[in-house]
Amino acid sequence: VCLMVRDGAYLPHHTYHSFRDCDVDTYANAAWELAERGYYVFRMGAKVAKPFFVKHRRIFDYATNGMRSDFMDVWLGARCAFTISTSTGWDAIPQVFRKPICYTNFPQWEYMPTWQPTSLAIWKHLQKDGKRMTIPEIIKSGAGQFMGVQEFQEAGITRIDNTPQEISDAVLEMVEW
């Protein structure tokens, strides 16, 4: 399983996109569950903010262990059982090879790649005035299509990342599917 979690190192000079970033540590439980079920988990990424410290013989921080290469990025994306992703350009690799993707912390639910019938997604939670927004509220506000941090700020909307439990639940649903 490839694990691609976008963080601040991905596009450090484009902070308007930081609403798409996440903390890789919130994926530790999901990676551990997969490893315990016999999967090998490869944390992907050419540029990452920090190492992924999960000690299990089937979990590899391929992004920081010195073994990463462009060729292996393609090979892993083509050969994986599925990918866990927060939505990055690298997702095109498993998509081309028709590999399922479990999108977590998906930033703009109106831009979900719906052409992937074997993929699933959970979105970042949106909150306004201290209350989680409903789908009609998100549509009415336009937040499902916002492309920058400033748009969320101007609308008074806060983005809340998926919890480790939500991520694990989505990943395990992907396994069972």
Tab-separated table of N, CA and C in Angstrom:
chain	number	residue	atom	x	y	z
A	1	VAL	N	0.860	-1.174	0.000
A	1	VAL	CA	0.000	0.000	0.000
A	1	VAL	C	0.901	1.230	0.000
A	2	CYS	N	0.614	2.148	-0.889
A	2	CYS	CA	1.342	3.412	-0.918
A	2	CYS	C	0.583	4.426	-0.076
A	3	LEU	N	1.309	5.175	0.731
A	3	LEU	CA	0.731	6.197	1.594
A	3	LEU	C	1.310	7.548	1.185
A	4	MET	N	0.480	8.402	0.593
A	4	MET	CA	0.923	9.714	0.121
A	4	MET	C	0.185	10.798	0.907
A	5	VAL	N	0.905	11.442	1.827
A	5	VAL	CA	0.316	12.481	2.670
A	5	VAL	C	1.020	13.804	2.362
A	6	ARG	N	0.279	14.699	1.790
A	6	ARG	CA	0.817	16.019	1.442
A	6	ARG	C	1.030	16.835	2.725
A	7	ASP	N	2.189	17.497	2.814
A	7	ASP	CA	2.461	18.381	3.953
A	7	ASP	C	3.097	19.672	3.454
A	8	GLY	N	3.530	20.515	4.355
A	8	GLY	CA	4.045	21.827	4.004
A	8	GLY	C	5.290	21.819	3.139
A	9	ALA	N	6.009	20.709	3.062
A	9	ALA	CA	7.205	20.631	2.226
A	9	ALA	C	6.866	20.438	0.750
A	10	TYR	N	5.632	20.040	0.463
A	10	TYR	CA	5.239	19.735	-0.916
A	10	TYR	C	5.308	20.971	-1.809
A	11	LEU	N	4.706	22.059	-1.397
A	11	LEU	CA	4.762	23.329	-2.142
A	11	LEU	C	5.012	24.472	-1.155
A	12	PRO	N	6.222	24.566	-0.600
A	12	PRO	CA	6.471	25.538	0.466
A	12	PRO	C	6.316	27.000	0.043
A	13	HIS	N	6.457	27.294	-1.229
A	13	HIS	CA	6.347	28.680	-1.695
A	13	HIS	C	4.939	29.027	-2.171
A	14	HIS	N	4.021	28.092	-2.022
A	14	HIS	CA	2.637	28.309	-2.429
A	14	HIS	C	1.721	28.084	-1.221
A	15	THR	N	1.875	28.921	-0.212
A	15	THR	CA	1.132	28.723	1.032
A	15	THR	C	-0.375	28.862	0.861
A	16	TYR	N	-0.822	29.448	-0.240
A	16	TYR	CA	-2.264	29.530	-0.469
A	16	TYR	C	-2.874	28.141	-0.625
A	17	HIS	N	-2.035	27.134	-0.866
A	17	HIS	CA	-2.500	25.751	-0.990
A	17	HIS	C	-2.353	24.969	0.319
A	18	SER	N	-1.926	25.615	1.380
A	18	SER	CA	-1.658	24.891	2.623
A	18	SER	C	-2.907	24.245	3.224
A	19	PHE	N	-4.089	24.661	2.787
A	19	PHE	CA	-5.320	24.034	3.295
A	19	PHE	C	-5.390	22.562	2.896
A	20	ARG	N	-4.540	22.143	1.974
A	20	ARG	CA	-4.509	20.756	1.523
A	20	ARG	C	-3.540	19.899	2.334
A	21	ASP	N	-2.703	20.524	3.167
A	21	ASP	CA	-1.672	19.808	3.911
A	21	ASP	C	-2.251	19.056	5.107
A	22	CYS	N	-1.533	17.998	5.515
A	22	CYS	CA	-1.945	17.168	6.647
A	22	CYS	C	-0.715	16.724	7.428
A	23	ASP	N	-0.950	16.121	8.566
A	23	ASP	CA	0.113	15.591	9.414
A	23	ASP	C	0.197	14.082	9.212
A	24	VAL	N	1.332	13.607	8.741
A	24	VAL	CA	1.498	12.174	8.468
A	24	VAL	C	1.307	11.327	9.725
A	25	ASP	N	1.580	11.885	10.907
A	25	ASP	CA	1.435	11.111	12.140
A	25	ASP	C	0.007	10.615	12.356
A	26	THR	N	-0.983	11.321	11.797
A	26	THR	CA	-2.369	10.883	11.973
A	26	THR	C	-2.679	9.626	11.156
A	27	TYR	N	-1.725	9.167	10.371
A	27	TYR	CA	-1.891	7.962	9.561
A	27	TYR	C	-1.212	6.744	10.185
A	28	ALA	N	-0.579	6.926	11.327
A	28	ALA	CA	0.172	5.840	11.963
A	28	ALA	C	-0.714	4.643	12.304
A	29	ASN	N	-1.878	4.871	12.891
A	29	ASN	CA	-2.771	3.762	13.266
A	29	ASN	C	-3.223	2.983	12.035
A	30	ALA	N	-3.561	3.692	10.970
A	30	ALA	CA	-4.000	3.022	9.741
A	30	ALA	C	-2.870	2.181	9.164
A	31	ALA	N	-1.661	2.737	9.134
A	31	ALA	CA	-0.508	1.987	8.613
A	31	ALA	C	-0.253	0.739	9.464
A	32	TRP	N	-0.339	0.899	10.770
A	32	TRP	CA	-0.119	-0.230	11.677
A	32	TRP	C	-1.167	-1.323	11.439
A	33	GLU	N	-2.426	-0.926	11.318
A	33	GLU	CA	-3.496	-1.898	11.061
A	33	GLU	C	-3.245	-2.669	9.769
A	34	LEU	N	-2.833	-1.954	8.734
A	34	LEU	CA	-2.534	-2.615	7.456
A	34	LEU	C	-1.366	-3.587	7.601
A	35	ALA	N	-0.315	-3.159	8.278
A	35	ALA	CA	0.858	-4.018	8.473
A	35	ALA	C	0.488	-5.272	9.260
A	36	GLU	N	-0.341	-5.119	10.264
A	36	GLU	CA	-0.785	-6.264	11.062
A	36	GLU	C	-1.633	-7.232	10.237
A	37	ARG	N	-2.253	-6.736	9.179
A	37	ARG	CA	-3.065	-7.579	8.295
A	37	ARG	C	-2.241	-8.153	7.141
A	38	GLY	N	-0.931	-7.925	7.150
A	38	GLY	CA	-0.048	-8.523	6.158
A	38	GLY	C	0.371	-7.621	5.009
A	39	TYR	N	-0.107	-6.394	4.985
A	39	TYR	CA	0.286	-5.449	3.923
A	39	TYR	C	1.634	-4.822	4.251
A	40	TYR	N	2.369	-4.478	3.216
A	40	TYR	CA	3.541	-3.626	3.348
A	40	TYR	C	3.090	-2.214	3.015
A	41	VAL	N	3.504	-1.252	3.823
A	41	VAL	CA	3.084	0.137	3.651
A	41	VAL	C	4.320	0.977	3.340
A	42	PHE	N	4.250	1.715	2.235
A	42	PHE	CA	5.345	2.582	1.813
A	42	PHE	C	4.881	4.028	1.880
A	43	ARG	N	5.467	4.790	2.794
A	43	ARG	CA	5.171	6.229	2.869
A	43	ARG	C	5.903	6.888	1.701
A	44	MET	N	5.155	7.507	0.818
A	44	MET	CA	5.683	8.094	-0.408
A	44	MET	C	5.991	9.584	-0.203
A	45	GLY	N	6.706	10.166	-1.199
A	45	GLY	CA	6.942	11.604	-1.211
A	45	GLY	C	8.370	11.956	-1.551
A	46	ALA	N	8.534	12.844	-2.512
A	46	ALA	CA	9.873	13.318	-2.880
A	46	ALA	C	10.353	14.375	-1.898
A	47	LYS	N	9.424	15.173	-1.368
A	47	LYS	CA	9.743	16.208	-0.380
A	47	LYS	C	8.725	16.096	0.737
A	48	VAL	N	9.204	15.844	1.933
A	48	VAL	CA	8.313	15.724	3.085
A	48	VAL	C	8.866	16.540	4.242
A	49	ALA	N	7.984	17.002	5.108
A	49	ALA	CA	8.376	17.871	6.214
A	49	ALA	C	9.055	17.115	7.360
A	50	LYS	N	8.654	15.872	7.560
A	50	LYS	CA	9.220	15.121	8.680
A	50	LYS	C	9.130	13.631	8.412
A	51	PRO	N	9.946	12.850	9.121
A	51	PRO	CA	9.888	11.393	8.969
A	51	PRO	C	8.587	10.822	9.528
A	52	PHE	N	8.283	9.627	9.096
A	52	PHE	CA	7.113	8.882	9.552
A	52	PHE	C	7.619	7.820	10.517
A	53	PHE	N	7.494	8.088	11.812
A	53	PHE	CA	8.039	7.207	12.835
A	53	PHE	C	7.027	6.163	13.274
A	54	VAL	N	6.934	5.086	12.530
A	54	VAL	CA	6.104	3.954	12.925
A	54	VAL	C	7.005	2.729	12.830
A	55	LYS	N	7.264	2.119	13.951
A	55	LYS	CA	8.185	0.986	13.993
A	55	LYS	C	7.429	-0.326	13.786
A	56	HIS	N	7.480	-0.805	12.564
A	56	HIS	CA	6.892	-2.102	12.209
A	56	HIS	C	7.683	-2.620	11.019
A	57	ARG	N	7.959	-3.892	10.998
A	57	ARG	CA	8.806	-4.441	9.931
A	57	ARG	C	8.174	-4.342	8.544
A	58	ARG	N	6.891	-4.060	8.470
A	58	ARG	CA	6.212	-3.936	7.177
A	58	ARG	C	5.868	-2.490	6.809
A	59	ILE	N	6.373	-1.539	7.567
A	59	ILE	CA	6.125	-0.122	7.278
A	59	ILE	C	7.453	0.548	6.951
A	60	PHE	N	7.522	1.178	5.778
A	60	PHE	CA	8.756	1.798	5.302
A	60	PHE	C	8.525	3.285	5.049
A	61	ASP	N	9.385	4.103	5.629
A	61	ASP	CA	9.345	5.532	5.325
A	61	ASP	C	10.217	5.750	4.093
A	62	TYR	N	9.727	5.263	2.989
A	62	TYR	CA	10.423	5.314	1.705
A	62	TYR	C	10.766	6.747	1.298
A	63	ALA	N	9.987	7.713	1.754
A	63	ALA	CA	10.240	9.123	1.420
A	63	ALA	C	11.528	9.646	2.053
A	64	THR	N	11.943	9.074	3.181
A	64	THR	CA	13.120	9.603	3.881
A	64	THR	C	14.231	8.580	4.096
A	65	ASN	N	14.049	7.329	3.674
A	65	ASN	CA	15.062	6.316	3.994
A	65	ASN	C	16.228	6.255	3.009
A	66	GLY	N	16.280	7.172	2.051
A	66	GLY	CA	17.399	7.226	1.115
A	66	GLY	C	17.282	6.298	-0.078
A	67	MET	N	16.196	5.552	-0.183
A	67	MET	CA	16.023	4.601	-1.284
A	67	MET	C	15.066	5.103	-2.366
A	68	ARG	N	14.482	6.275	-2.177
A	68	ARG	CA	13.484	6.811	-3.113
A	68	ARG	C	14.093	7.147	-4.472
A	69	SER	N	13.343	6.803	-5.523
A	69	SER	CA	13.745	7.178	-6.883
A	69	SER	C	12.482	7.394	-7.706
A	70	ASP	N	12.601	8.140	-8.777
A	70	ASP	CA	11.450	8.366	-9.650
A	70	ASP	C	10.940	7.044	-10.212
A	71	PHE	N	11.853	6.157	-10.608
A	71	PHE	CA	11.442	4.860	-11.147
A	71	PHE	C	10.636	4.071	-10.114
A	72	MET	N	11.139	4.026	-8.871
A	72	MET	CA	10.426	3.267	-7.825
A	72	MET	C	9.085	3.909	-7.485
A	73	ASP	N	9.003	5.242	-7.574
A	73	ASP	CA	7.710	5.906	-7.353
A	73	ASP	C	6.666	5.367	-8.330
A	74	VAL	N	7.058	5.247	-9.585
A	74	VAL	CA	6.141	4.738	-10.612
A	74	VAL	C	5.868	3.256	-10.372
A	75	TRP	N	6.907	2.487	-10.108
A	75	TRP	CA	6.751	1.047	-9.908
A	75	TRP	C	5.818	0.750	-8.731
A	76	LEU	N	6.043	1.429	-7.613
A	76	LEU	CA	5.188	1.196	-6.442
A	76	LEU	C	3.742	1.592	-6.725
A	77	GLY	N	3.549	2.735	-7.393
A	77	GLY	CA	2.196	3.176	-7.731
A	77	GLY	C	1.488	2.230	-8.685
A	78	ALA	N	2.251	1.555	-9.535
A	78	ALA	CA	1.685	0.616	-10.503
A	78	ALA	C	1.404	-0.751	-9.888
A	79	ARG	N	2.161	-1.134	-8.873
A	79	ARG	CA	2.080	-2.482	-8.323
A	79	ARG	C	1.349	-2.586	-6.986
A	80	CYS	N	0.994	-1.467	-6.390
A	80	CYS	CA	0.381	-1.502	-5.067
A	80	CYS	C	-1.021	-2.122	-5.116
A	81	ALA	N	-1.469	-2.604	-3.960
A	81	ALA	CA	-2.841	-3.096	-3.851
A	81	ALA	C	-3.808	-1.917	-3.923
A	82	PHE	N	-3.448	-0.837	-3.240
A	82	PHE	CA	-4.183	0.427	-3.311
A	82	PHE	C	-3.314	1.517	-2.709
A	83	THR	N	-3.785	2.751	-2.849
A	83	THR	CA	-3.073	3.909	-2.337
A	83	THR	C	-3.960	4.643	-1.346
A	84	ILE	N	-3.331	5.184	-0.308
A	84	ILE	CA	-3.989	6.123	0.604
A	84	ILE	C	-3.397	7.474	0.247
A	85	SER	N	-4.241	8.444	-0.071
A	85	SER	CA	-3.719	9.732	-0.519
A	85	SER	C	-4.555	10.894	-0.006
A	86	THR	N	-3.893	12.041	0.092
A	86	THR	CA	-4.571	13.283	0.455
A	86	THR	C	-4.785	14.147	-0.781
A	87	SER	N	-4.618	13.583	-1.950
A	87	SER	CA	-4.829	14.240	-3.238
A	87	SER	C	-3.616	15.065	-3.651
A	88	THR	N	-2.757	14.441	-4.434
A	88	THR	CA	-1.570	15.105	-4.976
A	88	THR	C	-1.439	14.739	-6.447
A	89	GLY	N	-0.509	15.353	-7.113
A	89	GLY	CA	-0.254	15.036	-8.513
A	89	GLY	C	0.223	13.611	-8.709
A	90	TRP	N	0.918	13.059	-7.706
A	90	TRP	CA	1.412	11.686	-7.809
A	90	TRP	C	0.272	10.686	-7.981
A	91	ASP	N	-0.931	11.053	-7.548
A	91	ASP	CA	-2.088	10.146	-7.666
A	91	ASP	C	-2.337	9.704	-9.099
A	92	ALA	N	-1.834	10.454	-10.063
A	92	ALA	CA	-2.018	10.076	-11.467
A	92	ALA	C	-1.389	8.721	-11.762
A	93	ILE	N	-0.341	8.368	-11.037
A	93	ILE	CA	0.322	7.082	-11.297
A	93	ILE	C	-0.594	5.912	-10.953
A	94	PRO	N	-1.093	5.788	-9.715
A	94	PRO	CA	-2.013	4.672	-9.473
A	94	PRO	C	-3.292	4.773	-10.318
A	95	GLN	N	-3.743	5.995	-10.632
A	95	GLN	CA	-4.924	6.132	-11.479
A	95	GLN	C	-4.692	5.525	-12.854
A	96	VAL	N	-3.551	5.822	-13.458
A	96	VAL	CA	-3.232	5.291	-14.793
A	96	VAL	C	-3.206	3.765	-14.784
A	97	PHE	N	-2.724	3.197	-13.683
A	97	PHE	CA	-2.651	1.743	-13.578
A	97	PHE	C	-3.902	1.133	-12.942
A	98	ARG	N	-4.962	1.942	-12.838
A	98	ARG	CA	-6.268	1.510	-12.341
A	98	ARG	C	-6.205	0.883	-10.949
A	99	LYS	N	-5.403	1.489	-10.104
A	99	LYS	CA	-5.305	1.050	-8.711
A	99	LYS	C	-6.276	1.876	-7.875
A	100	PRO	N	-6.960	1.261	-6.950
A	100	PRO	CA	-7.888	2.004	-6.095
A	100	PRO	C	-7.153	3.016	-5.222
A	101	ILE	N	-7.835	4.099	-4.914
A	101	ILE	CA	-7.277	5.115	-4.034
A	101	ILE	C	-8.276	5.404	-2.919
A	102	CYS	N	-7.778	5.383	-1.704
A	102	CYS	CA	-8.561	5.779	-0.535
A	102	CYS	C	-8.129	7.208	-0.211
A	103	TYR	N	-8.952	8.159	-0.626
A	103	TYR	CA	-8.648	9.562	-0.368
A	103	TYR	C	-9.077	9.914	1.053
A	104	THR	N	-8.164	10.496	1.796
A	104	THR	CA	-8.470	10.970	3.140
A	104	THR	C	-8.126	12.451	3.191
A	105	ASN	N	-8.789	13.164	4.081
A	105	ASN	CA	-8.555	14.604	4.181
A	105	ASN	C	-8.682	15.294	2.829
A	106	PHE	N	-9.590	14.787	2.002
A	106	PHE	CA	-9.765	15.379	0.673
A	106	PHE	C	-10.198	16.829	0.874
A	107	PRO	N	-9.522	17.778	0.239
A	107	PRO	CA	-9.741	19.184	0.569
A	107	PRO	C	-10.991	19.829	-0.024
A	108	GLN	N	-11.356	19.477	-1.253
A	108	GLN	CA	-12.509	20.119	-1.904
A	108	GLN	C	-13.428	19.032	-2.446
A	109	TRP	N	-14.474	18.748	-1.714
A	109	TRP	CA	-15.273	17.584	-2.077
A	109	TRP	C	-15.952	17.720	-3.431
A	110	GLU	N	-16.106	18.909	-3.969
A	110	GLU	CA	-16.714	19.041	-5.289
A	110	GLU	C	-15.733	18.701	-6.419
A	111	TYR	N	-14.469	18.497	-6.079
A	111	TYR	CA	-13.465	18.138	-7.088
A	111	TYR	C	-13.030	16.673	-6.977
A	112	MET	N	-13.789	15.884	-6.281
A	112	MET	CA	-13.470	14.464	-6.145
A	112	MET	C	-13.426	13.797	-7.512
A	113	PRO	N	-12.366	13.038	-7.796
A	113	PRO	CA	-12.288	12.336	-9.087
A	113	PRO	C	-13.284	11.172	-9.147
A	114	THR	N	-14.486	11.460	-9.573
A	114	THR	CA	-15.565	10.473	-9.562
A	114	THR	C	-15.449	9.420	-10.648
A	115	TRP	N	-14.475	9.534	-11.524
A	115	TRP	CA	-14.297	8.544	-12.589
A	115	TRP	C	-13.597	7.285	-12.075
A	116	GLN	N	-13.225	7.266	-10.817
A	116	GLN	CA	-12.530	6.114	-10.252
A	116	GLN	C	-13.524	5.246	-9.479
A	117	PRO	N	-14.114	4.256	-10.109
A	117	PRO	CA	-15.173	3.499	-9.446
A	117	PRO	C	-14.708	2.641	-8.272
A	118	THR	N	-13.411	2.371	-8.155
A	118	THR	CA	-12.930	1.530	-7.052
A	118	THR	C	-12.251	2.338	-5.960
A	119	SER	N	-12.491	3.629	-5.943
A	119	SER	CA	-11.893	4.473	-4.917
A	119	SER	C	-12.972	5.008	-3.991
A	120	LEU	N	-12.544	5.452	-2.814
A	120	LEU	CA	-13.475	6.087	-1.890
A	120	LEU	C	-12.790	7.272	-1.232
A	121	ALA	N	-13.576	8.109	-0.561
A	121	ALA	CA	-13.022	9.333	0.005
A	121	ALA	C	-13.728	9.746	1.280
A	122	ILE	N	-12.951	10.369	2.142
A	122	ILE	CA	-13.499	11.126	3.261
A	122	ILE	C	-12.876	12.518	3.167
A	123	TRP	N	-13.673	13.509	3.450
A	123	TRP	CA	-13.255	14.896	3.265
A	123	TRP	C	-12.866	15.535	4.587
A	124	LYS	N	-12.079	16.600	4.473
A	124	LYS	CA	-11.833	17.429	5.648
A	124	LYS	C	-13.177	17.985	6.100
A	125	HIS	N	-13.326	18.160	7.392
A	125	HIS	CA	-14.545	18.743	7.936
A	125	HIS	C	-14.457	20.264	7.816
A	126	LEU	N	-15.549	20.883	7.513
A	126	LEU	CA	-15.599	22.339	7.447
A	126	LEU	C	-16.494	22.848	8.563
A	127	GLN	N	-16.037	23.899	9.211
A	127	GLN	CA	-16.751	24.433	10.366
A	127	GLN	C	-16.891	25.947	10.220
A	128	LYS	N	-18.076	26.435	10.547
A	128	LYS	CA	-18.328	27.873	10.524
A	128	LYS	C	-19.107	28.234	11.780
A	129	ASP	N	-18.694	29.297	12.420
A	129	ASP	CA	-19.327	29.748	13.660
A	129	ASP	C	-19.372	28.629	14.706
A	130	GLY	N	-18.308	27.820	14.756
A	130	GLY	CA	-18.201	26.760	15.749
A	130	GLY	C	-19.050	25.535	15.485
A	131	LYS	N	-19.668	25.456	14.308
A	131	LYS	CA	-20.567	24.339	13.982
A	131	LYS	C	-20.132	23.690	12.675
A	132	ARG	N	-20.138	22.363	12.654
A	132	ARG	CA	-19.789	21.655	11.425
A	132	ARG	C	-20.811	21.978	10.345
A	133	MET	N	-20.311	22.281	9.157
A	133	MET	CA	-21.188	22.656	8.044
A	133	MET	C	-21.822	21.425	7.414
A	134	THR	N	-23.067	21.575	6.988
A	134	THR	CA	-23.765	20.513	6.267
A	134	THR	C	-23.418	20.619	4.782
A	135	ILE	N	-23.745	19.601	4.024
A	135	ILE	CA	-23.487	19.638	2.577
A	135	ILE	C	-24.210	20.817	1.920
A	136	PRO	N	-25.494	21.061	2.196
A	136	PRO	CA	-26.129	22.241	1.591
A	136	PRO	C	-25.428	23.551	1.961
A	137	GLU	N	-24.938	23.657	3.200
A	137	GLU	CA	-24.225	24.867	3.615
A	137	GLU	C	-22.898	25.016	2.860
A	138	ILE	N	-22.217	23.906	2.648
A	138	ILE	CA	-20.952	23.936	1.911
A	138	ILE	C	-21.203	24.361	0.469
A	139	ILE	N	-22.234	23.793	-0.144
A	139	ILE	CA	-22.557	24.149	-1.534
A	139	ILE	C	-22.905	25.626	-1.628
A	140	LYS	N	-23.767	26.084	-0.735
A	140	LYS	CA	-24.202	27.483	-0.766
A	140	LYS	C	-23.028	28.443	-0.565
A	141	SER	N	-22.075	28.076	0.293
A	141	SER	CA	-20.929	28.942	0.583
A	141	SER	C	-19.887	28.920	-0.533
A	142	GLY	N	-19.911	27.860	-1.348
A	142	GLY	CA	-18.894	27.694	-2.386
A	142	GLY	C	-17.631	27.031	-1.898
A	143	ALA	N	-17.563	26.673	-0.615
A	143	ALA	CA	-16.344	26.126	-0.015
A	143	ALA	C	-15.898	24.800	-0.626
A	144	GLY	N	-16.816	24.063	-1.230
A	144	GLY	CA	-16.446	22.801	-1.874
A	144	GLY	C	-15.584	22.997	-3.099
A	145	GLN	N	-15.433	24.249	-3.520
A	145	GLN	CA	-14.609	24.565	-4.699
A	145	GLN	C	-13.501	25.570	-4.393
A	146	PHE	N	-13.338	25.979	-3.148
A	146	PHE	CA	-12.310	26.957	-2.824
A	146	PHE	C	-10.929	26.437	-3.211
A	147	MET	N	-10.106	27.328	-3.732
A	147	MET	CA	-8.775	26.951	-4.211
A	147	MET	C	-7.639	27.585	-3.411
A	148	GLY	N	-7.963	28.290	-2.333
A	148	GLY	CA	-6.913	28.922	-1.556
A	148	GLY	C	-7.312	29.175	-0.124
A	149	VAL	N	-6.323	29.272	0.739
A	149	VAL	CA	-6.537	29.517	2.159
A	149	VAL	C	-7.336	30.794	2.367
A	150	GLN	N	-7.039	31.822	1.602
A	150	GLN	CA	-7.694	33.113	1.777
A	150	GLN	C	-9.210	33.026	1.589
A	151	GLU	N	-9.662	32.192	0.663
A	151	GLU	CA	-11.101	32.042	0.450
A	151	GLU	C	-11.791	31.488	1.702
A	152	PHE	N	-11.145	30.510	2.342
A	152	PHE	CA	-11.701	29.957	3.577
A	152	PHE	C	-11.712	31.016	4.676
A	153	GLN	N	-10.610	31.769	4.780
A	153	GLN	CA	-10.515	32.811	5.805
A	153	GLN	C	-11.587	33.882	5.601
A	154	GLU	N	-11.741	34.344	4.368
A	154	GLU	CA	-12.733	35.384	4.077
A	154	GLU	C	-14.158	34.912	4.364
A	155	ALA	N	-14.399	33.606	4.181
A	155	ALA	CA	-15.735	33.052	4.440
A	155	ALA	C	-15.921	32.669	5.909
A	156	GLY	N	-14.857	32.791	6.723
A	156	GLY	CA	-14.947	32.431	8.133
A	156	GLY	C	-15.079	30.937	8.353
A	157	ILE	N	-14.489	30.154	7.443
A	157	ILE	CA	-14.606	28.696	7.509
A	157	ILE	C	-13.280	28.092	7.956
A	158	THR	N	-13.363	27.198	8.931
A	158	THR	CA	-12.205	26.481	9.443
A	158	THR	C	-12.208	25.062	8.880
A	159	ARG	N	-11.042	24.573	8.502
A	159	ARG	CA	-10.888	23.208	8.021
A	159	ARG	C	-10.369	22.338	9.155
A	160	ILE	N	-10.975	21.190	9.324
A	160	ILE	CA	-10.566	20.279	10.390
A	160	ILE	C	-10.196	18.948	9.758
A	161	ASP	N	-8.958	18.514	10.018
A	161	ASP	CA	-8.486	17.257	9.450
A	161	ASP	C	-9.240	16.065	10.016
A	162	ASN	N	-9.236	14.989	9.240
A	162	ASN	CA	-9.807	13.731	9.709
A	162	ASN	C	-9.010	13.252	10.918
A	163	THR	N	-9.694	12.612	11.843
A	163	THR	CA	-9.026	12.061	13.023
A	163	THR	C	-8.308	10.773	12.628
A	164	PRO	N	-7.333	10.328	13.432
A	164	PRO	CA	-6.701	9.039	13.159
A	164	PRO	C	-7.726	7.903	13.059
A	165	GLN	N	-8.781	7.951	13.878
A	165	GLN	CA	-9.807	6.911	13.830
A	165	GLN	C	-10.582	6.956	12.519
A	166	GLU	N	-10.945	8.156	12.066
A	166	GLU	CA	-11.654	8.288	10.784
A	166	GLU	C	-10.786	7.755	9.634
A	167	ILE	N	-9.506	8.071	9.682
A	167	ILE	CA	-8.587	7.593	8.643
A	167	ILE	C	-8.499	6.075	8.674
A	168	SER	N	-8.310	5.509	9.859
A	168	SER	CA	-8.242	4.040	9.987
A	168	SER	C	-9.524	3.379	9.514
A	169	ASP	N	-10.662	3.944	9.883
A	169	ASP	CA	-11.946	3.373	9.458
A	169	ASP	C	-12.074	3.372	7.936
A	170	ALA	N	-11.689	4.470	7.293
A	170	ALA	CA	-11.775	4.546	5.824
A	170	ALA	C	-10.827	3.547	5.173
A	171	VAL	N	-9.613	3.454	5.698
A	171	VAL	CA	-8.624	2.532	5.132
A	171	VAL	C	-9.092	1.085	5.301
A	172	LEU	N	-9.615	0.746	6.461
A	172	LEU	CA	-10.089	-0.617	6.672
A	172	LEU	C	-11.316	-0.917	5.832
A	173	GLU	N	-12.143	0.095	5.580
A	173	GLU	CA	-13.258	-0.110	4.656
A	173	GLU	C	-12.729	-0.416	3.255
A	174	MET	N	-11.651	0.252	2.873
A	174	MET	CA	-11.028	-0.013	1.574
A	174	MET	C	-10.539	-1.456	1.490
A	175	VAL	N	-9.940	-1.933	2.572
A	175	VAL	CA	-9.450	-3.318	2.617
A	175	VAL	C	-10.601	-4.296	2.469
A	176	GLU	N	-11.698	-4.036	3.144
A	176	GLU	CA	-12.851	-4.948	3.139
A	176	GLU	C	-13.612	-4.914	1.830
A	177	TRP	N	-13.491	-3.812	1.130
A	177	TRP	CA	-14.237	-3.611	-0.101
A	177	TRP	C	-13.731	-4.533	-1.129
